[in-house]
């Protein structure tokens, strides 16, 4: 074999394996760089849109929850007016306090007045209810007990329950006590009737608006 031919073969072989020219490599780098810049720009746009949509979502969620709360409050006010005669009135079911189980009527009687002395009116109202309306508590269903129960229910803004108890106190009053109870009950009834009337007018005005 020609010696010169043998020298040319390795050179041709190296030429075939030589890397791409610097210019072509630079073009590819520039192309990739432009693509990355475009992708980054798109990412920033999408990120901005995402943040805007997220802010809109939170605002809509807040508005929705506010509407739900407002509707719930209106419903609660309506139910309170219907059941207690007052917007903020508390029904027996809304008071979490429970009279200790196993108590005798005389113990409940003493406990109710103890709550009254401590100005724990919700507890007193519930405790009075435990013995004032059952046959077993007949011996403690006095005019004073019903009158005190009326005061307790008035203090928790349950005007209907208060009115019921005051009316029963008047029925239970006897002898010299009756005139005194009648005078006090009359004062309470005027306050209750005026409050209930104002609440009804306020409800009607609110519904019209």
mmCIF file of C-alpha atoms in Angstrom:
data_model
loop_
_atom_site.group_PDB
_atom_site.id
_atom_site.type_symbol
_atom_site.label_atom_id
_atom_site.label_comp_id
_atom_site.label_asym_id
_atom_site.label_seq_id
_atom_site.Cartn_x
_atom_site.Cartn_y
_atom_site.Cartn_z
ATOM 1 C CA UNK A 1 0.000 0.000 0.000
ATOM 2 C CA UNK A 2 1.178 3.508 -0.789
ATOM 3 C CA UNK A 3 2.690 5.082 2.288
ATOM 4 C CA UNK A 4 1.209 8.505 1.483
ATOM 5 C CA UNK A 5 -2.291 6.953 1.297
ATOM 6 C CA UNK A 6 -1.815 5.481 4.742
ATOM 7 C CA UNK A 7 -1.046 8.932 6.153
ATOM 8 C CA UNK A 8 -4.165 10.499 4.554
ATOM 9 C CA UNK A 9 -6.601 7.920 6.044
ATOM 10 C CA UNK A 10 -6.180 9.014 9.692
ATOM 11 C CA UNK A 11 -6.543 12.678 8.670
ATOM 12 C CA UNK A 12 -9.828 11.953 6.817
ATOM 13 C CA UNK A 13 -11.027 9.961 9.772
ATOM 14 C CA UNK A 14 -10.307 12.827 12.184
ATOM 15 C CA UNK A 15 -12.092 15.212 9.857
ATOM 16 C CA UNK A 16 -15.229 13.080 9.964
ATOM 17 C CA UNK A 17 -15.260 13.114 13.795
ATOM 18 C CA UNK A 18 -14.444 16.789 14.161
ATOM 19 C CA UNK A 19 -17.015 18.867 16.110
ATOM 20 C CA UNK A 20 -19.539 21.219 14.452
ATOM 21 C CA UNK A 21 -18.159 24.553 13.412
ATOM 22 C CA UNK A 22 -18.152 27.348 16.035
ATOM 23 C CA UNK A 23 -20.655 29.394 14.007
ATOM 24 C CA UNK A 24 -23.249 26.606 13.884
ATOM 25 C CA UNK A 25 -22.767 25.951 17.596
ATOM 26 C CA UNK A 26 -23.252 29.659 18.349
ATOM 27 C CA UNK A 27 -26.462 29.721 16.297
ATOM 28 C CA UNK A 28 -27.847 26.812 18.270
ATOM 29 C CA UNK A 29 -26.930 28.500 21.570
ATOM 30 C CA UNK A 30 -28.654 31.713 20.482
ATOM 31 C CA UNK A 31 -31.734 29.771 19.392
ATOM 32 C CA UNK A 32 -31.916 28.024 22.776
ATOM 33 C CA UNK A 33 -31.384 31.337 24.581
ATOM 34 C CA UNK A 34 -34.248 32.949 22.654
ATOM 35 C CA UNK A 35 -36.454 29.969 23.445
ATOM 36 C CA UNK A 36 -35.609 30.226 27.142
ATOM 37 C CA UNK A 37 -36.342 33.984 27.138
ATOM 38 C CA UNK A 38 -39.697 33.286 25.465
ATOM 39 C CA UNK A 39 -40.526 30.522 27.927
ATOM 40 C CA UNK A 40 -39.565 32.748 30.864
ATOM 41 C CA UNK A 41 -41.719 35.576 29.501
ATOM 42 C CA UNK A 42 -44.654 33.179 29.131
ATOM 43 C CA UNK A 43 -44.058 31.915 32.657
ATOM 44 C CA UNK A 44 -44.143 35.459 34.039
ATOM 45 C CA UNK A 45 -47.383 36.165 32.185
ATOM 46 C CA UNK A 46 -48.946 32.943 33.481
ATOM 47 C CA UNK A 47 -47.696 33.684 36.998
ATOM 48 C CA UNK A 48 -49.229 37.171 36.894
ATOM 49 C CA UNK A 49 -52.502 35.743 35.604
ATOM 50 C CA UNK A 50 -52.442 33.083 38.309
ATOM 51 C CA UNK A 51 -51.883 35.661 41.046
ATOM 52 C CA UNK A 52 -54.702 37.828 39.661
ATOM 53 C CA UNK A 53 -57.070 34.873 39.437
ATOM 54 C CA UNK A 54 -56.090 33.783 42.934
ATOM 55 C CA UNK A 55 -56.814 37.277 44.261
ATOM 56 C CA UNK A 56 -60.170 37.265 42.436
ATOM 57 C CA UNK A 57 -60.941 33.851 43.899
ATOM 58 C CA UNK A 58 -60.208 34.968 47.448
ATOM 59 C CA UNK A 59 -62.341 38.082 46.948
ATOM 60 C CA UNK A 60 -65.234 36.043 45.572
ATOM 61 C CA UNK A 61 -64.847 33.550 48.411
ATOM 62 C CA UNK A 62 -64.900 36.392 50.950
ATOM 63 C CA UNK A 63 -67.976 37.937 49.303
ATOM 64 C CA UNK A 64 -69.702 34.555 49.255
ATOM 65 C CA UNK A 65 -68.952 33.865 52.916
ATOM 66 C CA UNK A 66 -70.128 37.370 53.810
ATOM 67 C CA UNK A 67 -73.406 36.768 51.991
ATOM 68 C CA UNK A 68 -73.834 33.394 53.701
ATOM 69 C CA UNK A 69 -73.123 34.968 57.097
ATOM 70 C CA UNK A 70 -75.527 37.823 56.376
ATOM 71 C CA UNK A 71 -78.233 35.403 55.299
ATOM 72 C CA UNK A 72 -77.573 33.235 58.335
ATOM 73 C CA UNK A 73 -77.741 36.268 60.624
ATOM 74 C CA UNK A 74 -81.019 37.405 59.074
ATOM 75 C CA UNK A 75 -82.418 33.910 59.443
ATOM 76 C CA UNK A 76 -81.268 33.764 63.061
ATOM 77 C CA UNK A 77 -82.799 37.174 63.796
ATOM 78 C CA UNK A 78 -86.053 36.069 62.174
ATOM 79 C CA UNK A 79 -86.128 32.836 64.177
ATOM 80 C CA UNK A 80 -85.312 34.699 67.393
ATOM 81 C CA UNK A 81 -88.123 37.168 66.789
ATOM 82 C CA UNK A 82 -90.545 34.346 66.151
ATOM 83 C CA UNK A 83 -89.556 32.229 69.139
ATOM 84 C CA UNK A 84 -88.550 34.822 71.745
ATOM 85 C CA UNK A 85 -90.008 38.154 70.612
ATOM 86 C CA UNK A 86 -86.535 39.698 70.455
ATOM 87 C CA UNK A 87 -83.763 39.770 67.847
ATOM 88 C CA UNK A 88 -81.152 38.634 70.362
ATOM 89 C CA UNK A 89 -83.450 36.503 72.488
ATOM 90 C CA UNK A 90 -82.191 33.166 73.765
ATOM 91 C CA UNK A 91 -84.363 30.104 73.645
ATOM 92 C CA UNK A 92 -83.920 27.245 76.122
ATOM 93 C CA UNK A 93 -82.276 25.203 73.358
ATOM 94 C CA UNK A 94 -79.653 27.901 72.753
ATOM 95 C CA UNK A 95 -78.457 27.844 76.370
ATOM 96 C CA UNK A 96 -75.770 25.217 76.851
ATOM 97 C CA UNK A 97 -76.090 25.085 80.623
ATOM 98 C CA UNK A 98 -77.734 21.961 81.984
ATOM 99 C CA UNK A 99 -79.167 21.490 85.448
ATOM 100 C CA UNK A 100 -77.147 18.811 87.280
ATOM 101 C CA UNK A 101 -78.976 15.487 86.889
ATOM 102 C CA UNK A 102 -80.638 13.783 89.814
ATOM 103 C CA UNK A 103 -81.621 16.947 91.666
ATOM 104 C CA UNK A 104 -84.896 17.131 93.566
ATOM 105 C CA UNK A 105 -87.290 20.059 92.925
ATOM 106 C CA UNK A 106 -86.361 21.705 96.235
ATOM 107 C CA UNK A 107 -82.694 21.563 95.248
ATOM 108 C CA UNK A 108 -83.449 23.043 91.831
ATOM 109 C CA UNK A 109 -85.491 25.760 93.551
ATOM 110 C CA UNK A 110 -82.538 26.706 95.778
ATOM 111 C CA UNK A 111 -80.090 26.509 92.859
ATOM 112 C CA UNK A 112 -82.245 28.768 90.669
ATOM 113 C CA UNK A 113 -82.284 31.523 93.288
ATOM 114 C CA UNK A 114 -78.563 31.067 93.838
ATOM 115 C CA UNK A 115 -78.028 31.707 90.117
ATOM 116 C CA UNK A 116 -80.225 34.820 90.394
ATOM 117 C CA UNK A 117 -78.113 36.171 93.259
ATOM 118 C CA UNK A 118 -75.005 35.619 91.143
ATOM 119 C CA UNK A 119 -76.713 37.305 88.163
ATOM 120 C CA UNK A 120 -76.236 34.169 86.083
ATOM 121 C CA UNK A 121 -79.573 34.706 84.395
ATOM 122 C CA UNK A 122 -79.287 32.112 81.627
ATOM 123 C CA UNK A 123 -78.514 29.395 84.166
ATOM 124 C CA UNK A 124 -81.286 30.655 86.445
ATOM 125 C CA UNK A 125 -83.850 30.639 83.623
ATOM 126 C CA UNK A 126 -83.031 27.054 82.663
ATOM 127 C CA UNK A 127 -83.066 25.925 86.295
ATOM 128 C CA UNK A 128 -86.459 27.541 86.955
ATOM 129 C CA UNK A 129 -87.804 25.772 83.864
ATOM 130 C CA UNK A 130 -86.679 22.440 85.309
ATOM 131 C CA UNK A 131 -89.311 22.483 88.077
ATOM 132 C CA UNK A 132 -91.862 25.230 87.360
ATOM 133 C CA UNK A 133 -93.797 23.356 84.686
ATOM 134 C CA UNK A 134 -93.897 19.792 86.003
ATOM 135 C CA UNK A 135 -96.284 18.180 88.510
ATOM 136 C CA UNK A 136 -93.397 17.053 90.712
ATOM 137 C CA UNK A 137 -92.437 20.673 91.357
ATOM 138 C CA UNK A 138 -95.901 21.828 92.410
ATOM 139 C CA UNK A 139 -94.779 22.586 95.960
ATOM 140 C CA UNK A 140 -92.240 25.145 94.682
ATOM 141 C CA UNK A 141 -94.293 26.788 91.949
ATOM 142 C CA UNK A 142 -94.971 29.970 93.880
ATOM 143 C CA UNK A 143 -95.745 33.430 92.580
ATOM 144 C CA UNK A 144 -92.259 34.529 93.620
ATOM 145 C CA UNK A 145 -90.631 31.662 91.739
ATOM 146 C CA UNK A 146 -92.535 32.456 88.539
ATOM 147 C CA UNK A 147 -91.855 36.170 88.942
ATOM 148 C CA UNK A 148 -88.120 35.528 89.370
ATOM 149 C CA UNK A 149 -88.159 33.220 86.350
ATOM 150 C CA UNK A 150 -89.769 36.033 84.358
ATOM 151 C CA UNK A 151 -86.964 38.384 85.337
ATOM 152 C CA UNK A 152 -84.358 35.786 84.356
ATOM 153 C CA UNK A 153 -85.900 35.214 80.943
ATOM 154 C CA UNK A 154 -86.225 38.952 80.376
ATOM 155 C CA UNK A 155 -82.520 39.355 81.124
ATOM 156 C CA UNK A 156 -81.661 36.884 78.348
ATOM 157 C CA UNK A 157 -84.095 38.764 76.071
ATOM 158 C CA UNK A 158 -86.629 35.960 75.738
ATOM 159 C CA UNK A 159 -89.636 38.253 76.019
ATOM 160 C CA UNK A 160 -92.225 35.564 75.298
ATOM 161 C CA UNK A 161 -90.988 33.290 78.066
ATOM 162 C CA UNK A 162 -90.731 36.258 80.433
ATOM 163 C CA UNK A 163 -94.300 37.276 79.661
ATOM 164 C CA UNK A 164 -95.512 33.717 80.229
ATOM 165 C CA UNK A 165 -93.796 33.538 83.623
ATOM 166 C CA UNK A 166 -95.045 36.962 84.750
ATOM 167 C CA UNK A 167 -98.599 36.015 83.779
ATOM 168 C CA UNK A 168 -98.303 32.798 85.767
ATOM 169 C CA UNK A 169 -96.898 34.725 88.751
ATOM 170 C CA UNK A 170 -100.035 36.865 88.779
ATOM 171 C CA UNK A 171 -102.220 33.756 88.681
ATOM 172 C CA UNK A 172 -100.327 32.207 91.599
ATOM 173 C CA UNK A 173 -100.352 35.325 93.787
ATOM 174 C CA UNK A 174 -102.784 35.206 96.688
ATOM 175 C CA UNK A 175 -104.025 37.468 99.464
ATOM 176 C CA UNK A 176 -102.032 40.589 100.291
ATOM 177 C CA UNK A 177 -99.265 39.422 97.957
ATOM 178 C CA UNK A 178 -101.485 39.705 94.897
ATOM 179 C CA UNK A 179 -101.664 43.505 94.770
ATOM 180 C CA UNK A 180 -97.891 43.821 95.094
ATOM 181 C CA UNK A 181 -97.238 41.166 92.445
ATOM 182 C CA UNK A 182 -99.871 42.670 90.141
ATOM 183 C CA UNK A 183 -98.186 46.089 90.309
ATOM 184 C CA UNK A 184 -94.738 44.689 89.510
ATOM 185 C CA UNK A 185 -96.053 42.425 86.772
ATOM 186 C CA UNK A 186 -97.933 45.314 85.176
ATOM 187 C CA UNK A 187 -94.712 47.329 84.938
ATOM 188 C CA UNK A 188 -92.845 44.415 83.383
ATOM 189 C CA UNK A 189 -95.659 43.717 80.914
ATOM 190 C CA UNK A 190 -95.594 47.314 79.698
ATOM 191 C CA UNK A 191 -91.866 47.130 79.086
ATOM 192 C CA UNK A 192 -92.189 43.772 77.313
ATOM 193 C CA UNK A 193 -95.119 44.842 75.127
ATOM 194 C CA UNK A 194 -93.314 48.031 74.111
ATOM 195 C CA UNK A 195 -90.127 46.091 73.295
ATOM 196 C CA UNK A 196 -91.991 43.468 71.270
ATOM 197 C CA UNK A 197 -93.875 46.170 69.387
ATOM 198 C CA UNK A 198 -90.635 47.985 68.534
ATOM 199 C CA UNK A 199 -89.070 44.724 67.388
ATOM 200 C CA UNK A 200 -92.009 43.985 65.090
ATOM 201 C CA UNK A 201 -91.884 47.480 63.617
ATOM 202 C CA UNK A 202 -88.151 47.156 63.087
ATOM 203 C CA UNK A 203 -88.629 43.812 61.362
ATOM 204 C CA UNK A 204 -91.331 45.191 59.054
ATOM 205 C CA UNK A 205 -89.203 48.211 58.180
ATOM 206 C CA UNK A 206 -86.201 45.994 57.454
ATOM 207 C CA UNK A 207 -88.238 43.675 55.204
ATOM 208 C CA UNK A 208 -89.649 46.613 53.242
ATOM 209 C CA UNK A 209 -86.177 48.018 52.617
#
